[in-house]
Coordinates of C-alpha atoms and ligand atoms in Angstrom, one line a residue:
M39 CA -130.8 53.3 -7.6
G40 CA -128.7 56.2 -7.8
D41 CA -126.4 57.7 -4.4
V42 CA -126.5 61.1 -3.2
I43 CA -123.3 63.2 -3.2
D44 CA -123.1 64.8 -0.1
G45 CA -121.6 68.2 -1.0
K46 CA -121.7 69.3 3.0
A47 CA -118.9 66.3 3.4
L48 CA -116.9 67.1 0.2
S49 CA -116.8 71.2 1.1
L50 CA -115.7 69.8 4.7
V51 CA -112.6 68.5 3.1
V52 CA -112.0 71.2 0.7
K53 CA -112.0 73.8 3.9
E54 CA -109.9 71.4 6.1
D55 CA -107.3 71.6 3.2
V56 CA -107.4 75.5 3.0
K57 CA -107.1 76.2 7.1
R58 CA -103.9 73.6 6.5
Q59 CA -102.7 76.3 4.0
V60 CA -103.4 78.9 6.3
A61 CA -101.8 78.2 8.6
E62 CA -98.7 77.5 6.6
L63 CA -98.8 80.6 4.4
E64 CA -99.0 82.0 8.3
K65 CA -96.0 81.0 9.1
C66 CA -93.9 81.5 5.6
F67 CA -95.6 84.9 5.4
G68 CA -96.7 86.1 9.3
R69 CA -100.2 87.1 8.3
K70 CA -103.2 84.8 7.0
P71 CA -104.6 85.3 3.8
C72 CA -107.6 88.5 4.6
L73 CA -111.2 88.2 2.6
A74 CA -112.7 91.3 2.3
V75 CA -116.7 91.3 1.9
I76 CA -118.8 93.9 1.2
L77 CA -122.9 94.3 1.8
V78 CA -125.1 96.6 -0.2
G79 CA -128.1 97.6 1.5
D80 CA -130.8 94.8 3.5
D81 CA -131.8 91.7 1.3
A82 CA -132.5 89.5 3.0
A83 CA -131.1 86.7 1.1
S84 CA -127.6 88.6 0.3
R85 CA -127.4 88.9 4.1
T86 CA -127.3 85.2 4.9
Y87 CA -124.7 84.3 2.0
V88 CA -122.4 86.6 3.2
G89 CA -122.6 85.1 6.7
N90 CA -122.1 82.2 5.4
K91 CA -119.1 82.9 3.5
L92 CA -117.5 84.7 6.4
K93 CA -118.5 82.2 9.0
A94 CA -116.5 79.3 6.7
A95 CA -113.7 81.8 6.2
T96 CA -113.1 82.3 10.2
Y97 CA -113.5 78.0 10.4
T98 CA -110.5 78.1 8.0
G99 CA -108.6 80.5 10.0
M100 CA -108.7 83.3 7.5
D101 CA -108.7 86.8 8.5
T102 CA -112.2 89.0 7.4
L103 CA -113.1 92.3 6.7
F104 CA -116.6 93.0 7.0
I105 CA -117.9 96.3 5.1
E106 CA -121.6 97.2 5.4
L107 CA -123.1 100.1 3.0
P108 CA -126.6 101.2 3.0
T109 CA -129.1 100.5 0.1
N110 CA -128.7 104.6 -1.4
V111 CA -125.0 104.3 -1.1
T112 CA -123.8 105.8 -4.2
E113 CA -121.8 104.1 -7.2
R114 CA -118.9 106.3 -6.4
V115 CA -119.0 105.7 -2.8
L116 CA -118.5 102.0 -3.3
L117 CA -116.0 102.5 -6.2
D118 CA -114.0 104.7 -3.6
K119 CA -113.8 101.8 -1.2
I120 CA -113.0 99.1 -3.6
V121 CA -109.9 100.8 -4.7
E122 CA -109.1 101.7 -1.2
L123 CA -109.4 97.8 -0.8
N124 CA -107.4 97.1 -4.0
K125 CA -104.4 98.8 -2.5
N126 CA -104.4 97.6 0.7
S127 CA -101.9 94.9 0.6
A128 CA -103.5 93.2 3.6
I129 CA -106.5 92.5 1.9
D130 CA -105.8 89.1 0.0
G131 CA -109.6 89.0 -1.9
I132 CA -112.5 91.2 -2.7
L133 CA -116.3 89.9 -2.8
V134 CA -118.6 92.6 -3.3
Q135 CA -121.8 90.7 -3.2
L136 CA -124.9 90.8 -6.1
P137 CA -126.9 91.7 -7.0
L138 CA -126.5 95.4 -6.1
P139 CA -128.9 98.0 -5.5
K140 CA -130.3 99.4 -8.8
N141 CA -128.6 102.6 -8.9
I142 CA -125.5 101.2 -9.4
N143 CA -124.1 99.5 -12.1
E144 CA -122.9 96.0 -11.6
A145 CA -120.5 95.3 -14.7
T146 CA -118.7 98.6 -13.2
I147 CA -118.2 97.4 -9.8
I148 CA -117.3 94.1 -11.4
D149 CA -114.5 96.1 -13.7
A150 CA -113.0 97.3 -10.2
V151 CA -111.9 95.1 -8.1
S152 CA -108.5 93.8 -8.9
P153 CA -108.2 90.8 -11.1
E154 CA -105.5 89.7 -8.7
K155 CA -108.1 89.8 -5.7
D156 CA -111.8 88.6 -7.2
V157 CA -112.2 86.0 -5.3
D158 CA -115.6 85.5 -7.1
G159 CA -113.5 85.6 -10.8
F160 CA -116.4 87.7 -12.2
H161 CA -113.4 90.4 -13.6
P162 CA -113.2 90.3 -17.0
K163 CA -109.5 89.7 -17.2
N164 CA -110.5 86.1 -15.0
V165 CA -113.1 85.5 -17.5
A166 CA -110.9 85.8 -20.7
G167 CA -107.7 84.2 -18.6
L168 CA -110.5 81.0 -18.0
W169 CA -111.5 81.1 -21.8
L170 CA -107.5 81.3 -22.4
E171 CA -106.0 78.8 -20.8
K172 CA -104.2 81.0 -18.7
D173 CA -103.7 81.2 -14.5
C174 CA -106.9 82.7 -13.1
I175 CA -109.5 82.8 -10.3
I176 CA -112.3 80.4 -11.7
P177 CA -115.8 81.1 -10.6
C178 CA -116.7 79.5 -7.1
T179 CA -120.0 77.6 -8.5
P180 CA -118.5 76.0 -11.7
A181 CA -115.0 75.1 -9.8
G182 CA -117.2 73.1 -6.9
I183 CA -119.4 70.9 -9.9
I184 CA -115.7 70.0 -11.5
R185 CA -114.7 68.7 -7.9
I186 CA -117.9 67.4 -6.8
I187 CA -117.6 65.3 -10.7
E188 CA -114.6 64.0 -9.6
S189 CA -114.9 63.1 -6.4
V190 CA -117.4 60.1 -8.0
G191 CA -114.8 59.0 -9.9
C192 CA -116.1 60.0 -12.8
D193 CA -113.9 60.7 -15.4
L194 CA -115.1 62.8 -18.6
N195 CA -112.8 61.9 -21.1
G196 CA -115.3 61.7 -24.2
K197 CA -117.7 61.9 -22.1
N198 CA -121.3 63.4 -23.3
A199 CA -122.5 66.5 -21.4
L200 CA -125.5 68.9 -21.3
V201 CA -125.4 72.0 -19.4
V202 CA -128.9 73.7 -19.3
G203 CA -128.3 77.3 -18.8
R204 CA -125.9 79.5 -20.1
S205 CA -125.4 82.4 -17.3
N206 CA -122.1 84.0 -17.2
I207 CA -121.6 82.7 -13.5
V208 CA -122.9 79.1 -13.9
G209 CA -123.4 77.8 -17.6
K210 CA -121.0 79.3 -19.7
P211 CA -117.9 78.6 -17.2
V212 CA -118.9 75.4 -16.5
A213 CA -119.0 74.3 -20.0
K214 CA -115.6 75.4 -20.6
L215 CA -114.3 73.7 -17.9
L216 CA -116.3 70.5 -19.0
M217 CA -114.5 70.7 -22.6
D218 CA -111.3 71.0 -21.0
R219 CA -111.4 68.0 -19.5
N220 CA -112.3 66.7 -23.0
A221 CA -115.9 65.7 -22.4
T222 CA -118.4 66.6 -25.7
V223 CA -120.5 69.5 -24.6
A224 CA -123.6 71.0 -25.1
I225 CA -125.7 74.2 -23.7
A226 CA -129.3 74.2 -23.5
H227 CA -131.5 77.3 -22.4
S228 CA -134.7 78.8 -23.1
H229 CA -134.6 78.9 -26.9
T230 CA -133.9 75.1 -26.8
V231 CA -136.1 72.7 -28.6
N232 CA -136.4 69.4 -27.3
L233 CA -134.6 69.2 -24.1
G234 CA -135.9 65.8 -22.7
S235 CA -134.0 64.4 -25.6
L236 CA -131.0 66.6 -25.4
C237 CA -131.1 65.8 -21.7
R238 CA -131.7 61.8 -22.5
M239 CA -128.3 61.5 -24.2
A240 CA -125.9 63.2 -21.3
D241 CA -123.9 61.2 -19.3
V242 CA -123.0 64.3 -17.3
L243 CA -126.0 66.6 -17.0
V244 CA -125.3 70.2 -15.3
V245 CA -128.6 71.9 -14.6
A246 CA -128.7 75.8 -13.7
V247 CA -131.6 77.1 -14.4
G248 CA -133.6 78.5 -11.9
K249 CA -136.5 76.6 -12.3
E250 CA -138.7 74.0 -9.7
G251 CA -138.7 70.5 -11.5
L252 CA -137.7 71.4 -14.7
I253 CA -136.2 68.2 -15.6
D254 CA -137.8 64.3 -14.2
G255 CA -136.7 61.1 -14.6
T256 CA -137.8 60.9 -18.1
M257 CA -135.2 63.0 -18.9
I258 CA -132.3 61.0 -17.5
K259 CA -130.3 58.7 -19.2
P260 CA -129.7 55.9 -16.9
G261 CA -126.7 55.9 -14.9
A262 CA -126.5 59.7 -15.6
V263 CA -124.3 62.0 -13.1
V264 CA -126.6 64.9 -12.3
I265 CA -125.6 68.2 -10.9
D266 CA -128.7 70.4 -9.8
V267 CA -127.8 74.3 -9.3
G268 CA -130.9 75.4 -8.9
M269 CA -132.1 77.1 -5.8
N270 CA -135.6 77.6 -5.6
R271 CA -138.6 77.9 -3.2
N272 CA -141.2 75.8 -3.5
V273 CA -145.0 76.4 -2.5
S274 CA -144.3 75.7 0.9
G275 CA -141.3 78.0 1.3
K276 CA -139.1 74.8 1.2
L277 CA -135.5 75.1 -0.8
C278 CA -135.5 73.2 -3.4
G279 CA -133.6 72.3 -7.1
D280 CA -134.5 72.5 -10.7
V281 CA -134.4 68.2 -10.5
D282 CA -137.1 66.4 -9.2
F283 CA -134.8 64.6 -6.9
E284 CA -137.4 61.9 -6.2
S285 CA -137.9 61.0 -10.1
V286 CA -134.3 61.3 -11.2
K287 CA -132.5 59.3 -8.1
P288 CA -133.8 55.9 -9.1
I289 CA -132.3 56.4 -12.9
A290 CA -128.8 58.2 -12.1
S291 CA -125.7 56.9 -11.5
W292 CA -125.1 60.3 -8.6
I293 CA -127.3 63.2 -7.9
T294 CA -127.0 65.9 -6.0
P295 CA -129.3 67.0 -3.5
V296 CA -130.6 70.8 -2.7
P297 CA -130.0 71.4 -0.6
G298 CA -126.8 70.5 0.4
G299 CA -125.4 69.6 -2.8
V300 CA -123.7 72.4 -5.1
G301 CA -124.3 74.9 -2.7
P302 CA -122.0 74.2 0.2
M303 CA -119.3 73.6 -2.3
T304 CA -119.6 77.2 -3.9
I305 CA -118.3 78.6 -0.4
A306 CA -115.7 75.8 0.4
M307 CA -114.1 76.8 -3.7
L308 CA -114.4 80.8 -2.6
M309 CA -112.2 79.6 -0.1
N310 CA -109.7 78.0 -2.3
N311 CA -110.1 80.7 -4.3
V312 CA -108.8 83.4 -1.4
L313 CA -105.6 81.3 -1.1
H314 CA -105.4 82.1 -5.0
C315 CA -105.8 85.3 -4.6
F316 CA -103.2 85.6 -2.0
Q317 CA -100.4 83.9 -3.9
L318 CA -101.0 85.9 -7.0
C319 CA -101.1 89.4 -4.8
N320 CA -97.6 87.7 -3.3
Q321 CA -96.4 87.1 -7.0
K322 CA -97.1 90.7 -7.9
G323 CA -95.2 92.3 -4.8
N324 CA -98.4 93.5 -4.0
Ligands
NDP446 P1 -129.6 83.2 -15.0 O1 -131.0 83.5 -14.5 O2 -128.6 84.2 -14.9 O3 -129.7 81.7 -16.0 C1 -130.9 80.7 -16.5 C2 -130.4 80.2 -17.6 O4 -131.8 79.2 -17.7 C3 -130.3 80.9 -18.7 O5 -129.7 80.6 -19.5 C4 -131.8 80.4 -19.1 O6 -131.9 81.0 -20.5 C5 -131.9 79.1 -18.9 N1 -133.3 78.7 -19.1 C6 -134.7 79.1 -18.5 N2 -135.2 78.5 -19.0 C7 -135.1 77.5 -19.3 C8 -136.0 76.9 -19.9 N3 -137.3 76.0 -19.6 N4 -135.3 75.5 -20.4 C9 -133.8 75.5 -20.3 N5 -133.0 76.5 -19.8 C10 -133.8 77.7 -19.6 O7 -129.0 81.4 -13.9 P2 -128.2 81.3 -13.0 O8 -126.7 80.5 -13.7 O9 -127.7 82.6 -11.8 O10 -128.5 80.5 -11.7 C11 -129.5 79.6 -12.3 C12 -129.9 78.6 -10.9 O11 -128.6 78.3 -10.0 C13 -130.8 79.4 -10.0 O12 -131.6 79.0 -9.4 C14 -129.5 80.3 -9.1 O13 -129.7 80.2 -7.6 C15 -128.4 78.9 -9.0 N6 -127.4 79.5 -7.9 C16 -126.8 78.3 -7.3 C17 -125.6 78.3 -6.8 C18 -125.1 77.7 -5.5 O14 -124.2 77.9 -5.3 N7 -125.9 76.6 -5.3 C19 -124.9 79.5 -7.3 C20 -125.0 80.5 -8.1 C21 -126.7 80.2 -8.6 P3 -131.7 82.0 -21.6 O15 -130.1 82.4 -21.8 O16 -132.1 82.4 -23.1 O17 -132.4 83.1 -20.9

């Protein structure tokens, strides 16, 4: 019978560590790290995510700056705001909540954030840094997944890992991080044939698709570590993952629940990234 990984408890450990470091930085530099968050429009889910991120930042003792812009804001105005924040030496991290309204090109906005302040790790310079093993900002969800896997004492060296999903923000970066830890990594996607047999070979299974119940107990290698990244709403509106928790739990050794698994860790790793940005900005003398 698999054990459930308490992502909320683990996220608290990370946030407590960040809190301690924030206090130390304030002593050394005479100021706290500051996270600026930009929310464009009035999407309810985005507002909730932003609220949770700001709440976590406040918990760790960081300063925050919340900027709200209307749905009809132009790309130019948003770019000007980002340039202003890039230049502001009191701001260490900049987060532009995605998705953006259709009239704004997301890639243009991601490119505009200074790589040293890119807390999400989405800027092309940080993406390249991850693949070339340079000091860079690692995207929060993949970083959180690795932290979760390591927290249960799973040594990835030589393990078979399967990542289901190949997005730029989760699937690809987490596959690279698993490979960096000497796992043998395969990536599945919507064109993959016979997903079940690939899953059954995986000692570590990371599922980031966005399809409720895609993975069930018949697809799990006994003793596998199963990380469910998916965030879906079931027919009754309840938050659920991509993994059928009830049928997978008895076969896995460890499994993350949804909610309470990867989600809280994503936010905790965001806080860690603000500290990393603070260091990078200070090294650069910004
Ligand atoms: P994307 O929609 O960008 O990517 C989904 C991936 O799943 C694609 O690579 C797609 O393949 C693949 N896919 C689709 N259908 C299948 C299938 N039947 N079999 C195998 N692969 C399939 O999603 P994201 O990576 O952004 O997010 C994935 C999920 O994780 C979502 O539910 C999202 O809400 C959640 N999420 C949760 C976070 C958290 O903090 N907990 C953070 C980020 C995301 P193809 O490339 O061929 O289209």
